CSV table of C-alpha atoms in Angstrom, one decimal:
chain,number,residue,atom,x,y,z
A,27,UNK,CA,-8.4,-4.7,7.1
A,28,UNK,CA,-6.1,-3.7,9.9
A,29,UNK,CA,-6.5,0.2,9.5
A,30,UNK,CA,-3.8,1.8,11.6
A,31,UNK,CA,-1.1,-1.0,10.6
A,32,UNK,CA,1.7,1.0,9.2
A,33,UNK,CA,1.9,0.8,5.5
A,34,UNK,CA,4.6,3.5,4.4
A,35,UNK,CA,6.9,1.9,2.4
A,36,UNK,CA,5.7,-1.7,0.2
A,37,UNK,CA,9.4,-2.7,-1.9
A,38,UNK,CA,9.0,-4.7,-4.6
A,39,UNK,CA,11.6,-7.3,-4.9
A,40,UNK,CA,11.8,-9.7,-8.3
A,41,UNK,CA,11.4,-13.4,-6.4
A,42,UNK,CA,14.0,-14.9,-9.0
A,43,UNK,CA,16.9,-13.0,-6.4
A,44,UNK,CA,17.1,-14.9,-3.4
A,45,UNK,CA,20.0,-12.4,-2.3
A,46,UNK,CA,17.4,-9.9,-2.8
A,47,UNK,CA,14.2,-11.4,-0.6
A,48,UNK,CA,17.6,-12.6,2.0
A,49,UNK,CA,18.2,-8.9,2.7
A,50,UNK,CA,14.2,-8.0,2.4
A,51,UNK,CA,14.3,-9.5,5.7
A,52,UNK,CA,16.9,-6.7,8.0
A,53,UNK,CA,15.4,-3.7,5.7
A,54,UNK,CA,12.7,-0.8,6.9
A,55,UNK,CA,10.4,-2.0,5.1
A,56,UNK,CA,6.7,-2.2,6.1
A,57,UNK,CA,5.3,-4.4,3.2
A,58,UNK,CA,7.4,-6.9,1.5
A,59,UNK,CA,6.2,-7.4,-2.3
A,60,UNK,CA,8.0,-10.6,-3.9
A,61,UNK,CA,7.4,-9.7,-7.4
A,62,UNK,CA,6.1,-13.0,-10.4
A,63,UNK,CA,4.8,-10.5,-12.7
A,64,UNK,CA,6.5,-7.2,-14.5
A,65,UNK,CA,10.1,-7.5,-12.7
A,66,UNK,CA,10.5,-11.6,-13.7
A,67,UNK,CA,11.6,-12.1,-17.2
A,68,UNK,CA,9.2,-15.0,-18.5
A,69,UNK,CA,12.5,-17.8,-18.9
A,70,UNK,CA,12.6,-17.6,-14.8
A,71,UNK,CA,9.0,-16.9,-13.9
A,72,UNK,CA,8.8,-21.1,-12.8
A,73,UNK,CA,11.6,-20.5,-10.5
A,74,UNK,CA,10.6,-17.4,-9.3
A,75,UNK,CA,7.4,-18.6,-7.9
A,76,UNK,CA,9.2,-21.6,-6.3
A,77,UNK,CA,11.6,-19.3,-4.6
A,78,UNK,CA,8.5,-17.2,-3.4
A,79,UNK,CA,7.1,-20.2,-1.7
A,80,UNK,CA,10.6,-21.0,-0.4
A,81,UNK,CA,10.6,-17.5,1.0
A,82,UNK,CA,7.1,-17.8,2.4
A,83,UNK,CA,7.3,-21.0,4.0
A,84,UNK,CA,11.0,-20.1,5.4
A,85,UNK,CA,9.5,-16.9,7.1
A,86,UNK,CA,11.8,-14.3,9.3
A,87,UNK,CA,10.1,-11.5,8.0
A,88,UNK,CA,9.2,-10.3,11.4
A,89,UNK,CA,6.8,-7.8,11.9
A,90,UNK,CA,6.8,-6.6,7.8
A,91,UNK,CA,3.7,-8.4,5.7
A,92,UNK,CA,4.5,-10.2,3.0
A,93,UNK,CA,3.0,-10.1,-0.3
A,94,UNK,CA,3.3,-12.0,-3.1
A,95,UNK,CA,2.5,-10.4,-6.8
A,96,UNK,CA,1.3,-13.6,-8.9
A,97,UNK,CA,0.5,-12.9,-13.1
A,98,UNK,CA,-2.5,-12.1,-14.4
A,99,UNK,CA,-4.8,-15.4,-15.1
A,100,UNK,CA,-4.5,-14.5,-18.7
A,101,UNK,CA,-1.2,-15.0,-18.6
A,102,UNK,CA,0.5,-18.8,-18.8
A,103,UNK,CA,1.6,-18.6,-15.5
A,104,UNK,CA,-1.0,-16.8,-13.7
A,105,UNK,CA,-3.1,-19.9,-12.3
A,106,UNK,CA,0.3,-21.7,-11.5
A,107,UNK,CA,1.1,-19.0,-9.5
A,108,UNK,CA,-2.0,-18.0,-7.4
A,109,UNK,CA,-2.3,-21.8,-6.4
A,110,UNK,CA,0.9,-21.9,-4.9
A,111,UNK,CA,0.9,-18.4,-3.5
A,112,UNK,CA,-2.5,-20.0,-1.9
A,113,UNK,CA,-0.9,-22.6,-0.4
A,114,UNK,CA,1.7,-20.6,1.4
A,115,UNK,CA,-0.7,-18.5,3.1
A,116,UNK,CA,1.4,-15.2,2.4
A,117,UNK,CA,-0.6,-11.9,4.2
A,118,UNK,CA,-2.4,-11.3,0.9
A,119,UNK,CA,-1.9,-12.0,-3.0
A,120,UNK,CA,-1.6,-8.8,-5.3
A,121,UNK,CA,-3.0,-9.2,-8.7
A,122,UNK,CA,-2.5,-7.5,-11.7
A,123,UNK,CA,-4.3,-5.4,-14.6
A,124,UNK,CA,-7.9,-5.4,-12.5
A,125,UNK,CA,-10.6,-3.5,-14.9
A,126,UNK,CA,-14.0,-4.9,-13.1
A,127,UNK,CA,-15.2,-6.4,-9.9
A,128,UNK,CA,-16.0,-9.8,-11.6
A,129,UNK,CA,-11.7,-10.1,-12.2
A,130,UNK,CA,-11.4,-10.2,-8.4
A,131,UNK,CA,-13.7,-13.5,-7.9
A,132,UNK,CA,-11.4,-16.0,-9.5
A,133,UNK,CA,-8.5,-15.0,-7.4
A,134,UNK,CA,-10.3,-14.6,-4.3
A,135,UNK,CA,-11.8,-18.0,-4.6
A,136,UNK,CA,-8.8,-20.0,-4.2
A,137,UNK,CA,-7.4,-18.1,-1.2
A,138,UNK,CA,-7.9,-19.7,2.0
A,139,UNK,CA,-6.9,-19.1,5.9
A,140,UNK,CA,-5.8,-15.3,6.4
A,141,UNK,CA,-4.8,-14.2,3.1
A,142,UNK,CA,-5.9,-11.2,1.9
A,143,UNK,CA,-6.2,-10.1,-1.8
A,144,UNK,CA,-4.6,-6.7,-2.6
A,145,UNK,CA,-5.3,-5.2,-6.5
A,146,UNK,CA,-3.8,-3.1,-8.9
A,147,UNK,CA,-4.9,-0.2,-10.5
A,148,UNK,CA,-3.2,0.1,-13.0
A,149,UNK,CA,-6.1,0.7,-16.1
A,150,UNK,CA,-8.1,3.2,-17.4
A,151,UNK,CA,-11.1,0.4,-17.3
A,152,UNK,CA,-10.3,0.2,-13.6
A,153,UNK,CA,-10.4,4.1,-13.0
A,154,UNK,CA,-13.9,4.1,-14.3
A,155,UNK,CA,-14.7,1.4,-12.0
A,156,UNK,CA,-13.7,2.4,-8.9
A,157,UNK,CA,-16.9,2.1,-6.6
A,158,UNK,CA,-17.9,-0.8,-8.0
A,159,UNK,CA,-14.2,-2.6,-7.1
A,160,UNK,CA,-14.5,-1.1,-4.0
A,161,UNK,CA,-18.1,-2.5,-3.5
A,162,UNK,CA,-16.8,-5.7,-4.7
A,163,UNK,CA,-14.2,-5.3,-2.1
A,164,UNK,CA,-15.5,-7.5,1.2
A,165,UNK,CA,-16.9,-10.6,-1.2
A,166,UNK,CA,-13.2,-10.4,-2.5
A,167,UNK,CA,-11.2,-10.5,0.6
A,168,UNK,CA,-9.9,-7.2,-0.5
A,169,UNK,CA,-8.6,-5.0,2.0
A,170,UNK,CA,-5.5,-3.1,-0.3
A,171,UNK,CA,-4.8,-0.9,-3.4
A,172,UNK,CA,-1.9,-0.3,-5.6
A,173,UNK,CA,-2.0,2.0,-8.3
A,174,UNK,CA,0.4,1.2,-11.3
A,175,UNK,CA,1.2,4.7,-12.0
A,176,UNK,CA,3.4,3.5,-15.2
A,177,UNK,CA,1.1,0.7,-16.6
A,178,UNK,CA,-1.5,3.5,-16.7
A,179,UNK,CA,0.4,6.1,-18.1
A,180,UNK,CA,1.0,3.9,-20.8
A,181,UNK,CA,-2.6,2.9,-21.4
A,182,UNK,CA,-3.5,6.6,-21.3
A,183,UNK,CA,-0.2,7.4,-23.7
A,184,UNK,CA,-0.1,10.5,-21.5
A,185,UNK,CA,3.5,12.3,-20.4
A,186,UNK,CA,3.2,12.2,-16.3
A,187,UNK,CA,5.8,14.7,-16.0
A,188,UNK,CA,7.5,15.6,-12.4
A,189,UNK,CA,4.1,16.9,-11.2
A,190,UNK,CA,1.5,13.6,-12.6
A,191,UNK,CA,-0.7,16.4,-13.9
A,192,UNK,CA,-2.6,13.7,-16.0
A,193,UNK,CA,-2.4,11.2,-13.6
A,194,UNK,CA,-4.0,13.4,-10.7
A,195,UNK,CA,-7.6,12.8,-11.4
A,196,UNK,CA,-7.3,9.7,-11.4
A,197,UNK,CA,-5.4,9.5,-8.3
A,198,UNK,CA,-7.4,11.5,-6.5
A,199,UNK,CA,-10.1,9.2,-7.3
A,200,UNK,CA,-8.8,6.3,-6.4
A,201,UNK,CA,-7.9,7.5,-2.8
A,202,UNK,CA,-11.7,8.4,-2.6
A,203,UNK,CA,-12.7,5.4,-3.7
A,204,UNK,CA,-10.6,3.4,-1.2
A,205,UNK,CA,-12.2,5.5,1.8
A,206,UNK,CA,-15.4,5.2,1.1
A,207,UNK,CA,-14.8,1.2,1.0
A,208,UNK,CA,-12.6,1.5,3.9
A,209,UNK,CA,-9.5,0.2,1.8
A,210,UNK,CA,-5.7,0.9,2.4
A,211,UNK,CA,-4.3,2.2,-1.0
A,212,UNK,CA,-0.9,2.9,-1.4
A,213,UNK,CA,1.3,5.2,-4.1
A,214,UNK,CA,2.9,3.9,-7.6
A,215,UNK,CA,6.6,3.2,-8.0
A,216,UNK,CA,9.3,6.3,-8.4
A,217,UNK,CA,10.9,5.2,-11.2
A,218,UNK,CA,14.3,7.3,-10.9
A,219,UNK,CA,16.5,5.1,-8.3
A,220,UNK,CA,19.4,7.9,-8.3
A,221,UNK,CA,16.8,10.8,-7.9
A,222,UNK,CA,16.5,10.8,-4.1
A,223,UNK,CA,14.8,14.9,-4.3
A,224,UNK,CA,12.3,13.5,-6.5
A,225,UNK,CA,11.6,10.7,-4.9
A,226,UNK,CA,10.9,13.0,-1.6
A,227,UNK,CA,8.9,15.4,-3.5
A,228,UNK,CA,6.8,12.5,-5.1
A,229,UNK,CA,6.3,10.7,-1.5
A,230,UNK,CA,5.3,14.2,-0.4
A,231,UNK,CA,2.8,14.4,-3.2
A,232,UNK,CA,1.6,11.4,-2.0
A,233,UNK,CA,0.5,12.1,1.4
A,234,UNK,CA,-1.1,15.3,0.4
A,235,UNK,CA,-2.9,12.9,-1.9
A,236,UNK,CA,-4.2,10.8,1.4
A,237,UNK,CA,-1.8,7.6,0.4
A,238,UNK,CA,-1.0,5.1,3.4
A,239,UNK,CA,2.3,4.9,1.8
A,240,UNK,CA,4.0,4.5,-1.3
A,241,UNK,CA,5.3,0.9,-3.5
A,242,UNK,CA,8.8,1.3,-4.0
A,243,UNK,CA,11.4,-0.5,-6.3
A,244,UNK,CA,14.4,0.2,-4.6
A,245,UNK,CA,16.0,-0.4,-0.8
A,246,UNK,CA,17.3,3.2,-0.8
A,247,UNK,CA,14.1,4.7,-1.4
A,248,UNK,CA,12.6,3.3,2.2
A,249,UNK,CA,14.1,6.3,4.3
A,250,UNK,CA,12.1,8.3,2.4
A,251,UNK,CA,8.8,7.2,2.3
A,252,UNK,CA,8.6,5.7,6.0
A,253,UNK,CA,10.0,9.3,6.8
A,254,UNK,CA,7.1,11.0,4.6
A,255,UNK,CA,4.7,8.7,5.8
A,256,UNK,CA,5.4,8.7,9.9
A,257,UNK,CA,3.3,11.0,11.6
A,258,UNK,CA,5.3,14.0,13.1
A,259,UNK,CA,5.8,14.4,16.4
A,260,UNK,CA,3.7,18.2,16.5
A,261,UNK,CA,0.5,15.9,14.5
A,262,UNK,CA,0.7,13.5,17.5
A,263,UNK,CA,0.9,15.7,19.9
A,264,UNK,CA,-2.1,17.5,18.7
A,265,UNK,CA,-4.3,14.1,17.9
A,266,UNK,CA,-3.5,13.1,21.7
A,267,UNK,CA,-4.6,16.8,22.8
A,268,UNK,CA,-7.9,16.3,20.6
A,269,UNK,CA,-8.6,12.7,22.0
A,270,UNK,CA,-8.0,13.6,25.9
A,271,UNK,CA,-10.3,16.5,25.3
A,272,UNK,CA,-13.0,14.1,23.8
A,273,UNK,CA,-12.3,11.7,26.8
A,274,UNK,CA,-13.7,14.3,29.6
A,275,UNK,CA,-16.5,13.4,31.4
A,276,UNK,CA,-17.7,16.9,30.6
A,277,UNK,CA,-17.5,16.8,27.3
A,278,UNK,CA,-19.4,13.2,26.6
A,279,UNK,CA,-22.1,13.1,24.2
A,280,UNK,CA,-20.8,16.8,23.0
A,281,UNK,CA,-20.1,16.8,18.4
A,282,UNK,CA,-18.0,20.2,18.8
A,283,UNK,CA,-15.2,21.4,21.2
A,284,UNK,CA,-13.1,24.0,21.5
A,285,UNK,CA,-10.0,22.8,21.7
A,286,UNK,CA,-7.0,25.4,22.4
A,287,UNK,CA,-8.9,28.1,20.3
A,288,UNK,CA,-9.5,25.8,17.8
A,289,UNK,CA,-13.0,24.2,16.6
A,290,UNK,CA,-13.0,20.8,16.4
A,291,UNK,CA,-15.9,17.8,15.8
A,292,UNK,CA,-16.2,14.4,16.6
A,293,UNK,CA,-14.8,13.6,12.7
A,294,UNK,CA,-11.6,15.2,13.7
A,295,UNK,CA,-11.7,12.7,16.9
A,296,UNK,CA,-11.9,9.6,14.5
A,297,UNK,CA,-8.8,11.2,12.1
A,298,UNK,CA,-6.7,11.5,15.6
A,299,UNK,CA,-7.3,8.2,16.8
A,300,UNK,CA,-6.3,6.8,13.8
A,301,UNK,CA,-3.2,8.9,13.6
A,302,UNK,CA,-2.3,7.8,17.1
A,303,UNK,CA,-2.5,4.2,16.5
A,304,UNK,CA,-0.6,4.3,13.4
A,305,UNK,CA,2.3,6.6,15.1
A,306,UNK,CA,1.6,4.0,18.3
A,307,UNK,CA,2.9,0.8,15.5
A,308,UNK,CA,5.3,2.6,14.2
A,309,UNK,CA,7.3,3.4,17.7
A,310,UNK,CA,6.7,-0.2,18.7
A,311,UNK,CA,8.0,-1.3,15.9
A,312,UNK,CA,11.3,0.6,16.0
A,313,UNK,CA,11.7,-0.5,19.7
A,314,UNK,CA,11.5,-3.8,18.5
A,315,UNK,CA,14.2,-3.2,15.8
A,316,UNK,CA,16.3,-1.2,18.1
C-alpha cells in the first residue's frame, strides 16, 4: 500500500454511463470507483462491465486510481466480471459483501500485475472478523477498506440517524482494525445528494473517526470531502516544526522533545511525516491540475 497517497474523496460512478466515467476524468476526485454491482440494474450489468474495460483500457484518468467494483461471486455475473476487471489491470478490484478472510482468496487469485484488491465491509459477519481480514490482508493483495454504511445498517435493521450512533462501534473498529494491518480505509456513502451541511458534518465525523477519506456517490459532494480530508495549513506547519526538530543532530537517538512547550515522542514524529507527505501529494497534485 502506498500510505500517504491521497485518498479523500473515492466517487462511485455506475459503469453503464459513459457520459458519467467521460466526466470522471476532469473531476477532483482522488479514487475513481466504476460501479458493476449495487448502482447497475442487472438488464445492463453485461454492458456495464464492457464499458468498464473500455474505460480502463482507454485511460486519461491522470493521477486519480481507478477502481473497478465487480459483483459478488455468488452472483451470475460476479466471475464474468472479476476476469475481465483482471485483464484490464485497473489499480485494484473492490469486492462486495466480504464476511471472512477465506472470501478474499478467490478474488485475489485471478488478479495479476499491479492490481490491488480493495473490500467492503459492509456485514455484521465481517465486523466480527476484522483482525482476521486484516491478517488475511498481505496473502490477499489487500491494501484498502470500504465500509458499506447502508448495506450494514440494513443487515443490523438499526436507524443510523444523523449521528450513526449504532453504527459507531463498528466503525471505530474497523479503523482500528485497518491500522493495525496497515490498511487504508475509507468512509461509507452520504446518501442525501441535496444535503451539502450534512454531508460536511458526516465527512467531519469521518476524520475524527481516523478515515483516509470518504466514498462518495455524487460529483458535488468532492469539495467537501477533499476539503475535510486535506490537511490544514496550521497541521503542516506544526508536523514540519516536529520533523525539523527530530532532524537535529542534537536531538538524534532522543524518544522525547520539547518542542515549543510542547511534549512530544518519536510516535508523534511518524504521525507528522505521514501528514507531510500526504499534504506534499496533494499540492503536487493541484499544481498539476492548475
Amino acid at each position: 500500500m502506498i500510505a500517504d497517497r491521497p485518498r479523500r474523496s473515492a466517487l462511485y460512478l455506475p459503469a453503464s454511463n459513459p457520459r458519467a466515467i467521460e466526466k470522471a476524468r476532469t473531476l477532483a476526485c482522488d479514487v475513481v470507483i466504476l460501479d458493476l454491482e449495487d448502482a447497475v440494474a442487472p438488464d445492463a450489468k453485461v454492458e456495464a462491465r464492457s464499458l468498464a474495460v473500455e474505460a480502463v483500457r482507454a485511460g486519461g484518468f491522470g493521477r486519480r486510481e481507478v477502481v473497478i467494483r465487480v459483483n459478488g461471486l455468488d452472483t451470475p455475473w460476479g466471475a464474468a466480471d472479476l476476469g475481465a476487471a483482471a485483464s484490464v489491470h485497473p489499480d485494484a478490484v473492490l469486492v462486495p459483501k466480504i464476511a471472512a478472510p477465506e472470501d478474499l482468496a478467490p478474488y485475489a487469485a485471478a488478479l495479476g500485475g499491479p492490481t490491488r484488491l480493495w473490500a467492503m465491509i459492509e456485514t455484521c459477519a465481517a465486523v466480527f472478523r476484522l483482525d482476521a481480514l486484516g491478517q488475511a490482508a498481505a496473502a490477499s493483495r489487500t491494501d484498502a477498506w470500504v465500509i458499506g454504511g447502508n448495506d450494514l445498517a440494513k443487515e443490523m435493521r438499526c436507524r443510523p440517524g444523523a449521528d450513526r450512533a449504532p453504527l459507531q462501534p463498528a466503525l471505530a473498529l474497523a479503523v482500528m482494525a485497518a491500522r493495525a494491518h496497515g490498511l487504508a480505509i475509507l468512509d461509507g456513502v452520504y446518501n442525501a445528494i441535496e444535503d451539502l451541511e450534512g454531508l460536511a458534518r458526516e465527512c467531519e465525523q469521518a476524520v475524527d473517526f481516523g478515515f483516509d477519506g470518504k466514498s462518495l456517490i455524487h460529483p458535488s459532494h468532492l469539495a467537501a470531502a477533499n476539503r475535510a480530508f486535506t490537511p490544514s495549513a496550521e497541521a503542516v506547519a506544526w508536523a514540519r516544526t516536529v520533523a525539523a526538530a527530530f532532524d537535529l543532530a542534537e536531538n538524534a537517538g532522543k524518544g522525547v522533545l520539547r518542542v515549543e512547550g510542547r511534549m512530544v515522542e518519536r510516535l508523534h514524529l511518524a504521525q507528522a511525516r505521514r501528514l507531510i507527505a500526504v499534504a506534499d501529494a496533494i499540492t503536487a497534485h493541484e499544481v498539476a491540475e492548475a
